[in-house]
mmCIF file of C-alpha atoms in Angstrom:
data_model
loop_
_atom_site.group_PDB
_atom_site.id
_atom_site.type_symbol
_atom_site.label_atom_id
_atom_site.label_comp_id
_atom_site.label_asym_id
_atom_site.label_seq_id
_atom_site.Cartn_x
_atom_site.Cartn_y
_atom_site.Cartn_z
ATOM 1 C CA UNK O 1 85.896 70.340 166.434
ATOM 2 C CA UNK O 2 87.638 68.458 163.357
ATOM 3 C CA UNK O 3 89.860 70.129 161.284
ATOM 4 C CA UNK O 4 90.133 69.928 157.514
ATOM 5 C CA UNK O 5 90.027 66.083 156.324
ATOM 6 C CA UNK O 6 91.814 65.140 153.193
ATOM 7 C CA UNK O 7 91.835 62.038 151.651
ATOM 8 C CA UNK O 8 93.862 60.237 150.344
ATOM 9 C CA UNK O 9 97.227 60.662 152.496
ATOM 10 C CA UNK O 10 99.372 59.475 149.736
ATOM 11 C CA UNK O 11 98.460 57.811 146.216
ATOM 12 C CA UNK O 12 100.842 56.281 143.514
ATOM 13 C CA UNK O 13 99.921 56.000 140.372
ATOM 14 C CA UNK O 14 101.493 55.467 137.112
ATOM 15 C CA UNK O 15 101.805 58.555 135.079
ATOM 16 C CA UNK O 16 98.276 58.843 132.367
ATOM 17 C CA UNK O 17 96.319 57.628 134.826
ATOM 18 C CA UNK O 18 93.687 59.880 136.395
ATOM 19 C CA UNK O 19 93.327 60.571 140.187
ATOM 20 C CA UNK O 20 91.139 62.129 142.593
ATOM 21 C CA UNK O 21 91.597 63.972 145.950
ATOM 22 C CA UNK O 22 89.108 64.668 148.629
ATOM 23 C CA UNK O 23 88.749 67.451 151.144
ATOM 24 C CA UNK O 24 86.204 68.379 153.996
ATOM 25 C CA UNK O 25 86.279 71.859 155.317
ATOM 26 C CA UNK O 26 85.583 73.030 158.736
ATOM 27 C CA UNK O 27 81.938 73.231 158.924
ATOM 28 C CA UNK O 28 81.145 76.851 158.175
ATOM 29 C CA UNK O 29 83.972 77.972 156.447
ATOM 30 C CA UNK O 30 83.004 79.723 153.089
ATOM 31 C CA UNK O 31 86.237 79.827 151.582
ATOM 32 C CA UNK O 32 88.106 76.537 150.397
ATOM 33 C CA UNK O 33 91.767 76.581 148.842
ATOM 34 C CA UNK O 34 93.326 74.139 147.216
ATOM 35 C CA UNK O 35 97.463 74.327 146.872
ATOM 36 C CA UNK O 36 100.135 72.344 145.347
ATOM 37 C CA UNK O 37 103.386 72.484 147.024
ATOM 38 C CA UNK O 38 106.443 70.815 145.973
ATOM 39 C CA UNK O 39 109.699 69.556 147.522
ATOM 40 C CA UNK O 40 111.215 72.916 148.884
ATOM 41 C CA UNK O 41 108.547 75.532 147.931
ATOM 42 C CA UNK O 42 105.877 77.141 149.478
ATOM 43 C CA UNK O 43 102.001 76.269 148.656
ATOM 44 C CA UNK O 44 101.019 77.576 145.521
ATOM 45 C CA UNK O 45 97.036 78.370 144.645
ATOM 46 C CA UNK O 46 95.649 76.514 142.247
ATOM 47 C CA UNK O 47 92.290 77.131 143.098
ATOM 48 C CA UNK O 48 89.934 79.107 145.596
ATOM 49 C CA UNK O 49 86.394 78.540 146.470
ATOM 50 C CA UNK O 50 83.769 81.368 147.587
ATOM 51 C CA UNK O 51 80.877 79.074 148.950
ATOM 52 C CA UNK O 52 80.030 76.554 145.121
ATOM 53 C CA UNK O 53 81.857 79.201 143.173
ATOM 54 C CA UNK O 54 85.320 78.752 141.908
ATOM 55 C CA UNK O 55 87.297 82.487 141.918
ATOM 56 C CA UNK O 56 90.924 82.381 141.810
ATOM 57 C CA UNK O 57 91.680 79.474 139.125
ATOM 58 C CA UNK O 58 94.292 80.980 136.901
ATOM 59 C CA UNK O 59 97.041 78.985 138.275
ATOM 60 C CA UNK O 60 94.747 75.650 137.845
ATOM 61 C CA UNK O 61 96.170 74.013 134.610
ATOM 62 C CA UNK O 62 92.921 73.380 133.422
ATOM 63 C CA UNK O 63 93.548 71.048 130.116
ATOM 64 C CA UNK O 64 94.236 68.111 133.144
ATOM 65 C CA UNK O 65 93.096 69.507 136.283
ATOM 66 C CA UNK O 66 89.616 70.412 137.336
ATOM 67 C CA UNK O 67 87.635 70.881 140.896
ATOM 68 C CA UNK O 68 84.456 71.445 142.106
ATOM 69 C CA UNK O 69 82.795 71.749 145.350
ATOM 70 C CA UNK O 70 79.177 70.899 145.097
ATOM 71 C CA UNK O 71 76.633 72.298 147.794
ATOM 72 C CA UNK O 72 79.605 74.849 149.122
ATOM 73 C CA UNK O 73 80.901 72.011 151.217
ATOM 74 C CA UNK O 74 83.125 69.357 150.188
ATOM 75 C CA UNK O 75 85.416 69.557 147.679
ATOM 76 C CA UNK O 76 87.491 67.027 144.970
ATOM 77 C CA UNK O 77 90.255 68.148 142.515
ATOM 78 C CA UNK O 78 91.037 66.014 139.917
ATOM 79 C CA UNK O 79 93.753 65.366 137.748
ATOM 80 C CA UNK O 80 93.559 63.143 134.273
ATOM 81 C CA UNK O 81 96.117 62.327 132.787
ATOM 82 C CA UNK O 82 98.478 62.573 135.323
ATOM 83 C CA UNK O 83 102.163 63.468 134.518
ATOM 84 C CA UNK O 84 105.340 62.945 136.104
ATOM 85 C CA UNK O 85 105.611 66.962 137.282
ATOM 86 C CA UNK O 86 101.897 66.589 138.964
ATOM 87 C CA UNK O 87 104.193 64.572 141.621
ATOM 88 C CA UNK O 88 104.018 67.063 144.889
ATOM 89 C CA UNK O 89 101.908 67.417 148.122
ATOM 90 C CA UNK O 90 98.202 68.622 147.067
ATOM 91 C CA UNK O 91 96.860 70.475 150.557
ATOM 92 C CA UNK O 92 93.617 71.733 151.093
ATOM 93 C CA UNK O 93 92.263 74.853 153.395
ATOM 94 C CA UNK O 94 89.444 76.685 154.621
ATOM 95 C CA UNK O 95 88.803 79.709 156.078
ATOM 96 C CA UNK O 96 85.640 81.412 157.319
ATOM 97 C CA UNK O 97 86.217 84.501 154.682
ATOM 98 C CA UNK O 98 88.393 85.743 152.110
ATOM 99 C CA UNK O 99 91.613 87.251 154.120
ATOM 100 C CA UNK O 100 90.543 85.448 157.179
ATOM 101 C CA UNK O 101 93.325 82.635 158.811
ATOM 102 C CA UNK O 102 93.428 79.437 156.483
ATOM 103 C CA UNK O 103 93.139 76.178 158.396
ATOM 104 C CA UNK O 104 94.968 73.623 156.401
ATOM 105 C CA UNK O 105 94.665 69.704 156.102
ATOM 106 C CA UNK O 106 97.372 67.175 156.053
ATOM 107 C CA UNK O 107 97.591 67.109 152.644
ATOM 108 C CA UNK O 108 98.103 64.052 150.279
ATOM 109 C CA UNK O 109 101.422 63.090 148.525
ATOM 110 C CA UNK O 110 100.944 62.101 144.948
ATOM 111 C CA UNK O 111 103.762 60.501 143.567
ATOM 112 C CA UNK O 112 103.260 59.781 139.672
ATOM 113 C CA UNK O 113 105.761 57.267 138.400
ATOM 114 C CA UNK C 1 100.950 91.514 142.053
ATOM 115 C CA UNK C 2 102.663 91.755 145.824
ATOM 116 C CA UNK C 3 105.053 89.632 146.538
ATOM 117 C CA UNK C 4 107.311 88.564 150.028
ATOM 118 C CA UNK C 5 110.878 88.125 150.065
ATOM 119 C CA UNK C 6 112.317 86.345 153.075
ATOM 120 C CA UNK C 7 115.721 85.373 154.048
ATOM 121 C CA UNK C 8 115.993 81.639 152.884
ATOM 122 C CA UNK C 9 117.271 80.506 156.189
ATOM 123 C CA UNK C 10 118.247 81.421 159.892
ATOM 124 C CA UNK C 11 119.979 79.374 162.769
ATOM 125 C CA UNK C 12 119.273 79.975 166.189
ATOM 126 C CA UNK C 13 120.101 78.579 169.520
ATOM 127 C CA UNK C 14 117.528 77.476 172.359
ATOM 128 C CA UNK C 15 116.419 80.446 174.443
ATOM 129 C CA UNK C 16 117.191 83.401 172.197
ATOM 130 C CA UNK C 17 114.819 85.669 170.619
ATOM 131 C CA UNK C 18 114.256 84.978 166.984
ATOM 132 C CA UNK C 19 113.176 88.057 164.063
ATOM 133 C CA UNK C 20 112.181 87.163 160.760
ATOM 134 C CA UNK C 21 111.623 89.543 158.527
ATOM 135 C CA UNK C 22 109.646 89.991 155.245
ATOM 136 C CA UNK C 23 109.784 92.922 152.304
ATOM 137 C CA UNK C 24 106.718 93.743 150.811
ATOM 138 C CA UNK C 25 107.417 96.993 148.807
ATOM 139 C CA UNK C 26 104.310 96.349 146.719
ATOM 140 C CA UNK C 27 101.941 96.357 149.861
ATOM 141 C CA UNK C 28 98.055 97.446 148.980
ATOM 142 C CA UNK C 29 96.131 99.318 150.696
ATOM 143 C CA UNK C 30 93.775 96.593 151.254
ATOM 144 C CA UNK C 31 96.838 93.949 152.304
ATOM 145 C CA UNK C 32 96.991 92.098 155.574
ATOM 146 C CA UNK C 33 100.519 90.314 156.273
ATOM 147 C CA UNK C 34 100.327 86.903 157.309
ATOM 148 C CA UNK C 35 102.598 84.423 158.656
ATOM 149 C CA UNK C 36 102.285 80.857 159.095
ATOM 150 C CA UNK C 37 104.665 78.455 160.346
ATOM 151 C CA UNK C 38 105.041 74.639 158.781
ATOM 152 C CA UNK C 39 106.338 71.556 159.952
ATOM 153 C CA UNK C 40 107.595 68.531 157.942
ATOM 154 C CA UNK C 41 104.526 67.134 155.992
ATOM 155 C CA UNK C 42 102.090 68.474 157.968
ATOM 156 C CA UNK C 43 100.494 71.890 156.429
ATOM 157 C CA UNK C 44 100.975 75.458 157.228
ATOM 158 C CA UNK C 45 99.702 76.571 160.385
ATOM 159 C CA UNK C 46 98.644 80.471 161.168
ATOM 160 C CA UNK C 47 100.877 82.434 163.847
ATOM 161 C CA UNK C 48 99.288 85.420 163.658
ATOM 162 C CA UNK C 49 98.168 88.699 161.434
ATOM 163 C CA UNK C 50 98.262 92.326 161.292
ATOM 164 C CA UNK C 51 97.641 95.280 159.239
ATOM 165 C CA UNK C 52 99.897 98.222 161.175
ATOM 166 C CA UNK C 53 102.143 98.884 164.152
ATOM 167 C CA UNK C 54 102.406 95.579 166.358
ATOM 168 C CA UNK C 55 100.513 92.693 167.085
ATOM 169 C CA UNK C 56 100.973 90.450 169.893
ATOM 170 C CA UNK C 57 99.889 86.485 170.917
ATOM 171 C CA UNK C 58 100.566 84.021 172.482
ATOM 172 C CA UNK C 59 103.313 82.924 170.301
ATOM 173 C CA UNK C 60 104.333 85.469 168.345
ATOM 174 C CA UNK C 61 105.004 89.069 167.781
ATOM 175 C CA UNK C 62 104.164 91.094 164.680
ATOM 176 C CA UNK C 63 105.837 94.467 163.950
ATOM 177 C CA UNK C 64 104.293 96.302 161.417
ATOM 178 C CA UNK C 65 106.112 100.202 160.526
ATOM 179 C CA UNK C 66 104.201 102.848 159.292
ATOM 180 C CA UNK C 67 105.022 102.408 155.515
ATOM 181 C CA UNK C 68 103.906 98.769 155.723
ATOM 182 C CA UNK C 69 106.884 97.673 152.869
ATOM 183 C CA UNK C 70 108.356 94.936 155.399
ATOM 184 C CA UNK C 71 106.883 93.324 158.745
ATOM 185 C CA UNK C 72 109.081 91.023 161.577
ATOM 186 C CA UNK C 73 107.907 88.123 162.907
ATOM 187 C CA UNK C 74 109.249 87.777 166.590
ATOM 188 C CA UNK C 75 109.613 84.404 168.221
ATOM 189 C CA UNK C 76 110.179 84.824 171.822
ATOM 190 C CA UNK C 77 112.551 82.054 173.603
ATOM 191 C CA UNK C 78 112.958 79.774 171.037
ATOM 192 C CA UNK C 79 112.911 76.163 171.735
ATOM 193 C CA UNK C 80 113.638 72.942 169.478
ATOM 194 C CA UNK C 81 109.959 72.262 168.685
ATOM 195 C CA UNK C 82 110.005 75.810 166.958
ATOM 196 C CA UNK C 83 112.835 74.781 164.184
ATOM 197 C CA UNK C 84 110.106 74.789 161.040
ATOM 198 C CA UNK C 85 109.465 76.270 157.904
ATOM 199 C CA UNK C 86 107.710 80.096 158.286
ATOM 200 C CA UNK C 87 106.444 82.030 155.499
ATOM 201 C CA UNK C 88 104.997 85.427 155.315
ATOM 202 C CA UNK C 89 102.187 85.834 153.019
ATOM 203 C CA UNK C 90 99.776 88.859 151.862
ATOM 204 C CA UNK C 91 95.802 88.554 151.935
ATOM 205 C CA UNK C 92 93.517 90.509 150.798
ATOM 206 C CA UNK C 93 90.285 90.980 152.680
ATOM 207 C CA UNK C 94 88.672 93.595 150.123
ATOM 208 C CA UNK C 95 86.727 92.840 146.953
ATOM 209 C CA UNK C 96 87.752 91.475 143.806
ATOM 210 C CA UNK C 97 89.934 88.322 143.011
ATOM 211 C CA UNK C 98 93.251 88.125 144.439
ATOM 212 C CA UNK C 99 96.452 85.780 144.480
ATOM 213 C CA UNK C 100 97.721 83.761 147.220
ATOM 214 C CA UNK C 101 101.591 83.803 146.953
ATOM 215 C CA UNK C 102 103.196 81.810 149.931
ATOM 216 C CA UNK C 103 107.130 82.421 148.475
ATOM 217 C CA UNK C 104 109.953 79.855 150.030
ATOM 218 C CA UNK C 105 109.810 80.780 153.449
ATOM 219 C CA UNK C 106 112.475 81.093 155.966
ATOM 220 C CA UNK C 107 113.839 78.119 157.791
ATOM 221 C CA UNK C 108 114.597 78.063 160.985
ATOM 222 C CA UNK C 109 116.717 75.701 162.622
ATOM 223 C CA UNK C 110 117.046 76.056 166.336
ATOM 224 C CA UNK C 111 120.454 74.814 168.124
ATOM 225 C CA UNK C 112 120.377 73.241 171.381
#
C-alpha cells in the first residue's frame, strides 16, 4: 500500500511569490495534518483535517496561508506571498482517527530567497 | 495546554540499552503519549503508544507510571541505524479540538 505522497520535494521561489503544496493521504484515513518544521525543531500544526473539515487551524497564519481538502481526500496548502521565514520543510500526515498513529510523507523543502 | 520536555540529547554506544524519557506534568485524562522517531529529511515515524503501565513492540518499550506525569521510551540493543531524532508527543483521542505539540526531541547519537 502507498504511503502519504507529497509533492513537490523541494521548490525555490523568490520571496512574494505564491506557492502550492500537494499531499495524498493513505486511502481511508480521515484525519490529514499538515506541519511546518524548521531547521532543528520539531513539526509544528498548522492545520488538521477531520474528513473536508478543517479543525485545528489556529497556528495556520491565515492572512498568507490557506488549505483545503476537497472531497475528504487530497489536500493543497498554499502560501501567497511567500516570505523569507515561510523557508522550512512543510510535511503532511494522515491517520485513520483523531489520536490514532500519524503516517507522515516526505515532506517538501521550500526555500524562499 | 500539555506540553513534553525531553532531554535535548543523549549518546550511546552500539549494544546498550537506551531510556528516553519525557515529563508531562500537565497529562489529561483523555492523553495518550506518543513517540515517534525521525531521520534526516525524511518525516517522523511512529514507535509506539500507550496510555498506562508498559507497552511493548517490536522495537520499543513504553513505561508508563501510575501518575502518568512522565513516560520512558526504551530502545533495546541499540545499533547505528537507530542514531535519529525521537520526540514524545501527547494525543488526544476524546472530543473537542486539540493541539499537536511535537517539542525538540531528543537526539540520539549511537557510538560504534
Amino acid at each position: 500500500e502507498a504511503g502519504v505522497v507529497q509533492s513537490p520535494r523541494y521548490k525555490i521561489i523568490e520571496k512574494k511569490q505564491p506557492v502550492a503544496f500537494w499531499c495524498n493521504p493513505i486511502s481511508g484515513h480521515n484525519t490529514l495534518y499538515w506541519y511546518r518544521q524548521n531547521l532543528g525543531q520539531g513539526p509544528e500544526l498548522l492545520i488538521r483535517y477531520e474528513n473536508e473539515e478543517a479543525v485545528d487551524d489556529s497556528q495556520l497564519p491565515k492572512d498568507r496561508f490557506s488549505a483545503e481538502r476537497l472531497k475528504g481526500v487530497d489536500s493543497t496548502l498554499k502560501i501567497q506571498p511567500a516570505e523569507l521565514g515561510d523557508s522550512a520543510v512543510y510535511l503532511c500526515a494522515s491517520s485513520y482517527t483523531r489520536g490514532a498513529e500519524q503516517y507522515f510523507g516526505p515532506g517538501t523543502r521550500l526555500t524562499v530567497t | 495546554l500539555a506540553k513534553t520536555t525531553q532531554p535535548i540529547s543523549m549518546d550511546s554506544y552500539e549494544g546498550q540499552e537506551v531510556n528516553i524519557t519525557c515529563s508531562h506534568n500537565n497529562i489529561a485524562t483523555n492523553d495518550y503519549i506518543t513517540w515517534y522517531q525521525q531521520f534526516p529529511s525524511q518525516g517522523p515515524r511512529f514507535i509506539i503508544q500507550g496510555y498506562k503501565t508498559k507497552v511493548t513492540n517490536e522495537v520499543a518499550s513504553l513505561f508508563i507510571p501510575a501518575d502518568r506525569k512522565s513516560s520512558t521510551l526504551s530502545l533495546p540493543r541499540v545499533s547505528l541505524s537507530d542514531t535519529a531524532v525521537y520526540y514524545c508527543l501527547l494525543t488526544d483521542s476524546g472530543a473537542g479540538s486539540y493541539q499537536l505539540t511535537f517539542g525538540k526531541g531528543t537526539k540520539l547519537s549511537v557510538i560504534p
